[in-house]
Short mmCIF file of C-alpha atoms in Angstrom, two decimals:
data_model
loop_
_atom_site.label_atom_id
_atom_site.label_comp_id
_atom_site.label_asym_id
_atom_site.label_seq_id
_atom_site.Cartn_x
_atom_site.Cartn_y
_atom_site.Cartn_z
CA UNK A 95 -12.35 14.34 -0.47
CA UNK A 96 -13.02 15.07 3.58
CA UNK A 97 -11.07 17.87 4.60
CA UNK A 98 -11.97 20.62 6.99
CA UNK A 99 -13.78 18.06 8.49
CA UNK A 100 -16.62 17.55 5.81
CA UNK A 101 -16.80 16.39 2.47
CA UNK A 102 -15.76 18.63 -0.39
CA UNK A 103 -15.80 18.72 -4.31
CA UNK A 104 -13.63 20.82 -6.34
CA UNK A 105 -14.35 21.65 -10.24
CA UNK A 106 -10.79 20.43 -10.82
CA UNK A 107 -10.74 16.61 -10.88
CA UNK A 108 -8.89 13.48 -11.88
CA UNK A 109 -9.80 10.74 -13.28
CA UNK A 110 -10.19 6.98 -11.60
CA UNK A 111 -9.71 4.67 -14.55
CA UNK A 112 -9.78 0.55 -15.17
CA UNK A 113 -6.67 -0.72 -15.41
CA UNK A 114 -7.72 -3.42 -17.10
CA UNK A 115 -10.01 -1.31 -20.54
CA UNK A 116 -8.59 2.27 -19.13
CA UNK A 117 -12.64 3.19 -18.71
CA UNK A 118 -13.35 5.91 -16.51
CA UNK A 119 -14.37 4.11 -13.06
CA UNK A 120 -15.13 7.95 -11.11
CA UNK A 121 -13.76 11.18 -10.29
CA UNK A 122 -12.01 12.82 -7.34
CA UNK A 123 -11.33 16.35 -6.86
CA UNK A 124 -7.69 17.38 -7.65
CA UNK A 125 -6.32 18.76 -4.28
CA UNK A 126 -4.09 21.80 -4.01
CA UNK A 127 -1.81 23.04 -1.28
CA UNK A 128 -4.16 24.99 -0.20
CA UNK A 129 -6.48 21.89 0.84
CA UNK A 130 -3.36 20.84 2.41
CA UNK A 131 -3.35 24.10 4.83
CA UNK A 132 -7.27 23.30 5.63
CA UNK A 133 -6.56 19.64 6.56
CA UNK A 134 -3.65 20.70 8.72
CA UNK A 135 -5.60 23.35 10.62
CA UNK A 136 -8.05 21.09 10.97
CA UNK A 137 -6.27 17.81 12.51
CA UNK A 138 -4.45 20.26 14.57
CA UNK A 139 -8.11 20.65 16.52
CA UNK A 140 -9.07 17.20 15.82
CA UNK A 141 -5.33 16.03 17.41
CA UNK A 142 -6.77 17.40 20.52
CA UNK A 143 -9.87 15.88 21.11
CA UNK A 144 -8.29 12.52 19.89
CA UNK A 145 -5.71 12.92 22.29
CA UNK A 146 -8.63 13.74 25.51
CA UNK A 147 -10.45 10.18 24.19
CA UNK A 148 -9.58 7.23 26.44
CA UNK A 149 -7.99 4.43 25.71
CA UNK A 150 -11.86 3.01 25.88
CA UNK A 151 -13.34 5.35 23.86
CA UNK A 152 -10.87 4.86 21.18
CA UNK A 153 -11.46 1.48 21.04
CA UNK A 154 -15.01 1.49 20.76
CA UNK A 155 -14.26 3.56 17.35
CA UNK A 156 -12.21 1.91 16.02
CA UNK A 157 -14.19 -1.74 16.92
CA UNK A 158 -17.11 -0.44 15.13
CA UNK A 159 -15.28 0.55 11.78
CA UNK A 160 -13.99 -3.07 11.75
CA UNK A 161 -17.48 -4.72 12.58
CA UNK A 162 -18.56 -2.16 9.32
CA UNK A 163 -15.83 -3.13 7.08
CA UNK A 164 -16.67 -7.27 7.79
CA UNK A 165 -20.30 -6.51 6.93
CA UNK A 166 -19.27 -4.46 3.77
CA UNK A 167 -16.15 -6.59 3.14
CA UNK A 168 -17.83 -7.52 -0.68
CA UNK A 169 -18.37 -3.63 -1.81
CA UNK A 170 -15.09 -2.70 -0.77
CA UNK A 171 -13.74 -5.53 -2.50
CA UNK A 172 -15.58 -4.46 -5.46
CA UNK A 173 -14.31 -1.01 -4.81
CA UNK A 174 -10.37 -2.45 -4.62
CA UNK A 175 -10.74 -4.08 -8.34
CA UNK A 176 -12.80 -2.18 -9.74
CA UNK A 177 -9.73 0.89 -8.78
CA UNK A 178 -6.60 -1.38 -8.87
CA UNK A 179 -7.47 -4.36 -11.06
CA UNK A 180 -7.00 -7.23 -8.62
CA UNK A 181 -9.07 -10.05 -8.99
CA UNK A 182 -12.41 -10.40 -6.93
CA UNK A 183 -11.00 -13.15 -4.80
CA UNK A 184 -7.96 -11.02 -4.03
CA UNK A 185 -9.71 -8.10 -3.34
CA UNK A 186 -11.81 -9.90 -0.76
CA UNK A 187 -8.56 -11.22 1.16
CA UNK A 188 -7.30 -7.35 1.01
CA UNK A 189 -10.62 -6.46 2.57
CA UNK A 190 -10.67 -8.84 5.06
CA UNK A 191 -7.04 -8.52 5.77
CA UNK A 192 -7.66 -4.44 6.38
CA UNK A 193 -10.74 -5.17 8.83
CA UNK A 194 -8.31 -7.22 10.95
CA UNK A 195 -5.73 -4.44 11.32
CA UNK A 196 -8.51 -2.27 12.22
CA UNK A 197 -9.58 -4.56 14.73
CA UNK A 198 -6.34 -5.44 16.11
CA UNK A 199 -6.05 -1.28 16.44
CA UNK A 200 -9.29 -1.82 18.08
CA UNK A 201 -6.85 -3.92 20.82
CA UNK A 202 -3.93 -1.84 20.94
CA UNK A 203 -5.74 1.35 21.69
CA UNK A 204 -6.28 -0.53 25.28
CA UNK A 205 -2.87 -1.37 26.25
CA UNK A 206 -0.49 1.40 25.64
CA UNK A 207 1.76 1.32 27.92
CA UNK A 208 5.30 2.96 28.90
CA UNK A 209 8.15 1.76 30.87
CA UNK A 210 9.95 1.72 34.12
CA UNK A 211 13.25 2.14 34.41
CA UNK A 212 16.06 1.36 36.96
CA UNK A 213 18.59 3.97 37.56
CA UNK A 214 20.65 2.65 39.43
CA UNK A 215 23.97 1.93 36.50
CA UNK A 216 25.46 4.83 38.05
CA UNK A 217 27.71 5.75 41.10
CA UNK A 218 25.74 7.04 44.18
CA UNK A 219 22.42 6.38 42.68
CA UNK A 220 20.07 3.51 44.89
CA UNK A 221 16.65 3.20 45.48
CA UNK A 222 15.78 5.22 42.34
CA UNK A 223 13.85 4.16 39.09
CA UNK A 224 12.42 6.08 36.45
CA UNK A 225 9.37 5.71 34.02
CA UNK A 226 7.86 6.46 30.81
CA UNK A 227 4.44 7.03 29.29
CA UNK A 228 3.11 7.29 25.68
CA UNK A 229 1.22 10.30 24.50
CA UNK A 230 -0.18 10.78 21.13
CA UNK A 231 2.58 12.38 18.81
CA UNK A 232 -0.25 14.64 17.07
CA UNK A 233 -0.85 14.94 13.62
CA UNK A 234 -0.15 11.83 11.40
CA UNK A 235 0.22 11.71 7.65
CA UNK A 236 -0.33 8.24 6.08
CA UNK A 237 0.63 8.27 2.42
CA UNK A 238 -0.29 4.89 0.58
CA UNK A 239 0.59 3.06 -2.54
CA UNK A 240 -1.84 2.18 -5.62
CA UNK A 241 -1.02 -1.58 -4.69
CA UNK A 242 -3.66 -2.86 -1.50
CA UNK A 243 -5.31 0.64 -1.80
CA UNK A 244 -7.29 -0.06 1.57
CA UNK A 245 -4.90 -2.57 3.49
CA UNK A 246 -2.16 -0.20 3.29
CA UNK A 247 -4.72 2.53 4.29
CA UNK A 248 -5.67 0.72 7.45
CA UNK A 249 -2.17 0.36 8.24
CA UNK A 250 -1.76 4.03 8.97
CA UNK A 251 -5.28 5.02 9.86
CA UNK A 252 -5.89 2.06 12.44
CA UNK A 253 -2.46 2.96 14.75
CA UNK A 254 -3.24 6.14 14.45
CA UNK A 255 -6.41 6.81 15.62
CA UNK A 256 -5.59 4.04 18.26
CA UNK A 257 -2.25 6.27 19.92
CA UNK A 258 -5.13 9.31 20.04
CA UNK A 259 -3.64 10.69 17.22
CA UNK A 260 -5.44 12.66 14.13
CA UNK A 261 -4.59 11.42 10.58
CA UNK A 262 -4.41 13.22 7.27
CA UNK A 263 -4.55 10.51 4.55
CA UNK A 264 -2.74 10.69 1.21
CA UNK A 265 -3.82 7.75 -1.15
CA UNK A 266 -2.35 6.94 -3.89
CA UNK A 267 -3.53 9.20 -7.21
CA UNK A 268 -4.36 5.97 -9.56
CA UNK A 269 -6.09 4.40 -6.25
CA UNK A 270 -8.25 6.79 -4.15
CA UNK A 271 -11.65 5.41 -4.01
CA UNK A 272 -11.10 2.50 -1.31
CA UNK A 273 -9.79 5.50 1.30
CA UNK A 274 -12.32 7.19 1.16
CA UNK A 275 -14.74 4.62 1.21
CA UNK A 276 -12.88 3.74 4.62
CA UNK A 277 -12.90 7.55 5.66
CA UNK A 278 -16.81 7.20 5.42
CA UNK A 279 -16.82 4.08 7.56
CA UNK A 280 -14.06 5.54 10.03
CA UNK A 281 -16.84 8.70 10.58
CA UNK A 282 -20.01 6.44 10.49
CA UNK A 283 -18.29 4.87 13.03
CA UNK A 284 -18.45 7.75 15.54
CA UNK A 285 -14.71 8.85 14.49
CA UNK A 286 -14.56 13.43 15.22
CA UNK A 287 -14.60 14.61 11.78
CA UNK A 288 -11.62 16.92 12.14
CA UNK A 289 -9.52 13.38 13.42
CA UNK A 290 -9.69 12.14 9.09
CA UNK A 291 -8.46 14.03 6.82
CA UNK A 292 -8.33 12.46 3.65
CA UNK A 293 -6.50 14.62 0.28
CA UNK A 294 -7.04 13.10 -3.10
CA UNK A 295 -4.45 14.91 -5.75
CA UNK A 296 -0.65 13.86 -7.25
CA UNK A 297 2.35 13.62 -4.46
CA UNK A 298 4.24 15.94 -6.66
CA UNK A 299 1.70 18.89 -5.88
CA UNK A 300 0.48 18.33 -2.33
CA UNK A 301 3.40 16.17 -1.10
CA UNK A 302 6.35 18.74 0.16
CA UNK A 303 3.71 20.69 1.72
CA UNK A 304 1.95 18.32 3.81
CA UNK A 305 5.45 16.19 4.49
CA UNK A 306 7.49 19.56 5.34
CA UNK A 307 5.04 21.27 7.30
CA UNK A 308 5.95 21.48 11.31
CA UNK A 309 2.50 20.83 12.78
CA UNK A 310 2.54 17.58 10.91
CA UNK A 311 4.47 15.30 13.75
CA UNK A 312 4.60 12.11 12.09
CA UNK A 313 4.78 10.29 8.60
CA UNK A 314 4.12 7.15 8.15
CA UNK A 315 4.87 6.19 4.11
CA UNK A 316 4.71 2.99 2.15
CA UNK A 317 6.53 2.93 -1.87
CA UNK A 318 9.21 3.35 -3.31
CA UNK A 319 12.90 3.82 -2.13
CA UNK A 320 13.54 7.12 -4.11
CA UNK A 321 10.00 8.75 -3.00
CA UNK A 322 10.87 7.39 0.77
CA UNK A 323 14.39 9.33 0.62
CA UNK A 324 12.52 12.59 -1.01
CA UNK A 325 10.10 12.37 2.13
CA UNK A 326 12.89 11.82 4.86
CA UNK A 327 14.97 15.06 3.43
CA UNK A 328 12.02 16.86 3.13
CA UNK A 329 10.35 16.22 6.59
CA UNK A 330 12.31 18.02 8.85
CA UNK A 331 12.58 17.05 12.59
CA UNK A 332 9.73 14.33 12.88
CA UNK A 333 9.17 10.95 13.16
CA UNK A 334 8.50 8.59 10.07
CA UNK A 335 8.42 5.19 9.18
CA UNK A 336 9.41 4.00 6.21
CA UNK A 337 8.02 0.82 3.80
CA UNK A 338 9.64 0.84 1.06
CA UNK A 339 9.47 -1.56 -1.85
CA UNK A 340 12.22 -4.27 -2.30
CA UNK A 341 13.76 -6.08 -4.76
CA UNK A 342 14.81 -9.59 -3.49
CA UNK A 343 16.03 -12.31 -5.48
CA UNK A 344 14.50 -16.28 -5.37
CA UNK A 345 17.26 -18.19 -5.45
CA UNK A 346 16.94 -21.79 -6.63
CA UNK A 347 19.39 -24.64 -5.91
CA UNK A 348 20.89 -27.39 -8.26
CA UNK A 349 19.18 -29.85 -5.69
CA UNK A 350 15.53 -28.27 -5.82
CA UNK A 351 12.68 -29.86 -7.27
CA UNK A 352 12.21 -27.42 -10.28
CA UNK A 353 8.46 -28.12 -10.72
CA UNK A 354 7.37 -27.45 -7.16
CA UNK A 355 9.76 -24.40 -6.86
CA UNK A 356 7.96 -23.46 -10.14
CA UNK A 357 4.50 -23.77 -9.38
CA UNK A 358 5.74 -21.32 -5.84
CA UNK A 359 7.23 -19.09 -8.20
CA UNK A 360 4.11 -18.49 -10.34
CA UNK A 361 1.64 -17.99 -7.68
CA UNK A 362 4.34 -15.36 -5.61
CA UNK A 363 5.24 -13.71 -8.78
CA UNK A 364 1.95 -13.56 -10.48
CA UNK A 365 -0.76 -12.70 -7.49
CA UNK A 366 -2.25 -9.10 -8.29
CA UNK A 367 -0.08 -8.85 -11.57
CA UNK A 368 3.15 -9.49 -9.46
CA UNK A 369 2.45 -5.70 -8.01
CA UNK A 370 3.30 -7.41 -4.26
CA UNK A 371 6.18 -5.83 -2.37
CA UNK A 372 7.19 -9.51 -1.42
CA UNK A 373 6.28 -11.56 -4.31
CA UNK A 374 8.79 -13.25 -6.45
CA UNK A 375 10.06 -10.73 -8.62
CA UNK A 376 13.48 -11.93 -9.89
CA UNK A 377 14.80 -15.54 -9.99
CA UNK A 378 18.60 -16.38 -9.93
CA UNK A 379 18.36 -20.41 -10.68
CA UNK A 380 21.69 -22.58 -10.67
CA UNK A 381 22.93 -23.35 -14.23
CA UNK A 382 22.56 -27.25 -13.90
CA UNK A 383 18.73 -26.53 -12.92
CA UNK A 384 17.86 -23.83 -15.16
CA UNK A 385 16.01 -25.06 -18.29
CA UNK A 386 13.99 -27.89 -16.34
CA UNK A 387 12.82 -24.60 -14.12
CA UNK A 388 12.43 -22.84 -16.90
CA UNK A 389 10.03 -25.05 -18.87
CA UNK A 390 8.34 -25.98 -15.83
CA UNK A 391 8.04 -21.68 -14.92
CA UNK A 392 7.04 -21.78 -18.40
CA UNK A 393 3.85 -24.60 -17.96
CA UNK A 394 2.79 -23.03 -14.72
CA UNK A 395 2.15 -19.22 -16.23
CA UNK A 396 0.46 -20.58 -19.07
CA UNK A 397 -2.31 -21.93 -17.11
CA UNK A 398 -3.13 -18.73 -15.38
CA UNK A 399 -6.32 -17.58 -16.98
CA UNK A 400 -5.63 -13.60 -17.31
CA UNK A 401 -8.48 -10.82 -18.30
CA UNK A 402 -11.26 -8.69 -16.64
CA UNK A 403 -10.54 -8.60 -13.12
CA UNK A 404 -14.44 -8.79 -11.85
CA UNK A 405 -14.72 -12.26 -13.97
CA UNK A 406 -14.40 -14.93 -11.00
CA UNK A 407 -12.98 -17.57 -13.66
CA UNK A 408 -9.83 -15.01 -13.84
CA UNK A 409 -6.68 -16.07 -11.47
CA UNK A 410 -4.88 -12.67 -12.67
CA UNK A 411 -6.24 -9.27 -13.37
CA UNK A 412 -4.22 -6.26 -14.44
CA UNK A 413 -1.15 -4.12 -13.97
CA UNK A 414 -2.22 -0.89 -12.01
CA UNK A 415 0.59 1.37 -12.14
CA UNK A 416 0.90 2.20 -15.56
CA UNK A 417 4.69 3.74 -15.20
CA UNK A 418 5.42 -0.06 -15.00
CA UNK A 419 4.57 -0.63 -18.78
CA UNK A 420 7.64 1.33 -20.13
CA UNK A 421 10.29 -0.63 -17.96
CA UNK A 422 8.20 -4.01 -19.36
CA UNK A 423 8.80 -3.25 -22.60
CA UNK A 424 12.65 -2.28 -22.19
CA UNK A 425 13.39 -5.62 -20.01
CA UNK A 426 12.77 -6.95 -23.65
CA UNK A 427 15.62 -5.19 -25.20
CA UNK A 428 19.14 -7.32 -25.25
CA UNK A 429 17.19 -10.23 -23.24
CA UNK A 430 14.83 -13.07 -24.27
CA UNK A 431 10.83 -13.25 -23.18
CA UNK A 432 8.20 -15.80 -23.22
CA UNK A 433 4.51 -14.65 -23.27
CA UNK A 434 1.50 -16.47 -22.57
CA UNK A 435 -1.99 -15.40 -23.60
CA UNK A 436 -2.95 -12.45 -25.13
CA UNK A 437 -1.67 -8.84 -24.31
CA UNK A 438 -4.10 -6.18 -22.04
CA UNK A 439 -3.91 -2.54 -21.79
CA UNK A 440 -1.67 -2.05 -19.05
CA UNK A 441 0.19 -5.76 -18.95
CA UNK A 442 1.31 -8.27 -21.39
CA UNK A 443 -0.08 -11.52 -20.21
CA UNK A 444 1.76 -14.39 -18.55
CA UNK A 445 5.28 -12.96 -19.43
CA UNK A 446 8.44 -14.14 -18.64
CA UNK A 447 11.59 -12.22 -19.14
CA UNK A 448 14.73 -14.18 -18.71
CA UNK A 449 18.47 -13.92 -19.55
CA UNK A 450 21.11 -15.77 -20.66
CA UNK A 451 24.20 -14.19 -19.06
CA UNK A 452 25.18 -11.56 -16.62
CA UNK A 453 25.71 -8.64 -18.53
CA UNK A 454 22.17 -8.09 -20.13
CA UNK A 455 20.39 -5.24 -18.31
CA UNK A 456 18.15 -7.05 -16.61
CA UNK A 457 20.86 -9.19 -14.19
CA UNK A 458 22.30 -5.47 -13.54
CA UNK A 459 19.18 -3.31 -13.45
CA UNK A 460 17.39 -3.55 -10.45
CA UNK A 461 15.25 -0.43 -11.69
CA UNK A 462 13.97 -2.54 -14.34
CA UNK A 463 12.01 -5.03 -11.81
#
């Protein structure tokens, strides 16, 4: 992991594994509160000389980390499956996708600009106007889900480094390796090393004391609701922003065609094992439509070829989280399922949970999904 603005190993490490065989993929060091305190310290320097950068200057950085991460896009593509068990061709979208935030950054670092203000709304006041300007809030921590392990990454680190701003990364615990394979590039790029901090360990360790601490200005998190709300009680006076995961329905229509609304469903619900914060996660389908979508749901999942992620002929790799097997297996219980395929280690293949009234669990248990 990079803190104190180098790279450091610690005899304490966790394991990276497949989620597709659970093989050992490689090891990170298993960061403490302690390497908390050192990135802190650190950023607070690195904050500085971030913030005495130009607009120009900032841009140049971040411009070259993007022109890096297009010529590298297939390494850290195979970085993102090989990590989080996407499929090659999705992991080469993510990768591409994360070199245009960076680049957009890139942009932004040019034109940030503040306001001016008329204050003339009350009594006895003419001829007077007001302005604003932006200034870099400081320290930034970016926390990131196992799901687009670098996209997600970018979206923190890019804005960041673009407001003048020094970052201290969190990744996710199953998903570390694309970080700080973008930490390298964000340094080769000319980034100061005490500006990227990057702490590899679990959010139940490290968390409270990088999210509570003062000198930390800003969070900027991306998961779950009930992690967000632990974050925002924990953080104090500071600014965060919040992306947390939702839950929304697709709702089909007695008039819909149920095969075209079916072949939507399946590539929404189904794209990097369904683990998309906006994919189609739960259907609610009219009663006078819902066995023709059904069998027609049904047709489409069994066509999608599921397995080792890093084969190209595979349109669906594997489940990365694994808390997400136990609520798979309990959606079963009082319900009816459908599989296609054969089961992996971390997902059952082409599955299909549906119900046949409102009271089973899963119509009432938005946990579940």
């Amino acid at each position: 992991m990079h803190v104190g603005g180098e790279w450091i190993d610690k005899s304490n490490k966790i394991d990276v594994l497949s989620p597709f065989d659970g093989s050992v993929v490689d090891t990170v060091p298993r960061g403490d509160t302690g390497d908390v305190e050192t990135a802190i310290q650190t950023a607070e320097r690195g904050a500085k000389i971030m913030a005495g950068m130009t607009g120009y200057e900032r841009y140049e950085i971040l411009r070259k980390v993007a022109d890096l991460m297009v010529e590298r896009a297939g390494e850290l593509a195979e970085v993102i499956t090989r990590e989080e068990g996407k499929i090659l061709a999705e992991a080469t979208i993510e990768a591409t996708r994360a070199s245009e935030i960076i680049a957009l950054s890139a942009e932004e670092s040019k034109r940030l600009t503040g306001e001016t203000i008329p204050l003339e709304g009350a009594p006895g006041v003419k001829g007077k106007l007001g302005f604003t300007v932006r200034v870099p809030c400081g320290i930034v921590a970016g926390i990131s889900p196992f799901n687009f392990p670098l996209h997600l990454v970018c979206h923190k680190a890019g804005p960041a480094i673009a407001g003048g701003n020094a970052i201290i990364i969190k990744p996710a615990t199953d998903t570390p390796l694309s970080a700080l394979k973008l930490v390298e590039l964000f340094l080769e790029a000319g980034t100061p090393p005490e500006a990227i901090q990057c702490v590899t360990g679990p959010g139940g360790e490290i968390g409270d004391t990088l999210c509570g601490d003062r000198r930390v200005r800003k969070i900027t998190f991306t998961g779950s609701r009930d992690v967000g709300e632990h974050i925002c009680k924990v953080a104090g006076l500071k600014r965060v922003t919040m992306e947390l995961g939702s839950n929304s329905p697709l709702i089909v229509m007695p008039d819909a065609d149920p095969e075209k609304v079916a072949r939507a469903a399946a590539a929404s619900g189904y794209s990097n094992a369904g683990q998309v914060c906006i994919s189609t996660q739960r259907v609610i389908a009219h009663e006078k439509i819902y066995g023709d979508f059904l069998d027609a749901f049904q047709a489409e999942v069994a066509q999608i070829n599921t397995g080792n992620p890093s084969h190209r002929r595979n349109a669906d790799g594997a489940d990365d989280s694994r808390r997400r097997c136990r609520p798979c297996r309990r959606m079963d219980s009082g319900g009816c399922c459908r599989w296609s395929g054969t089961p992996h280690r971390w997902r059952e293949a082409g599955s299909i949970c549906y119900t046949c009234h409102s009271r089973q669990r899963q119509a009432r248990d938005e946990g579940l999904l």
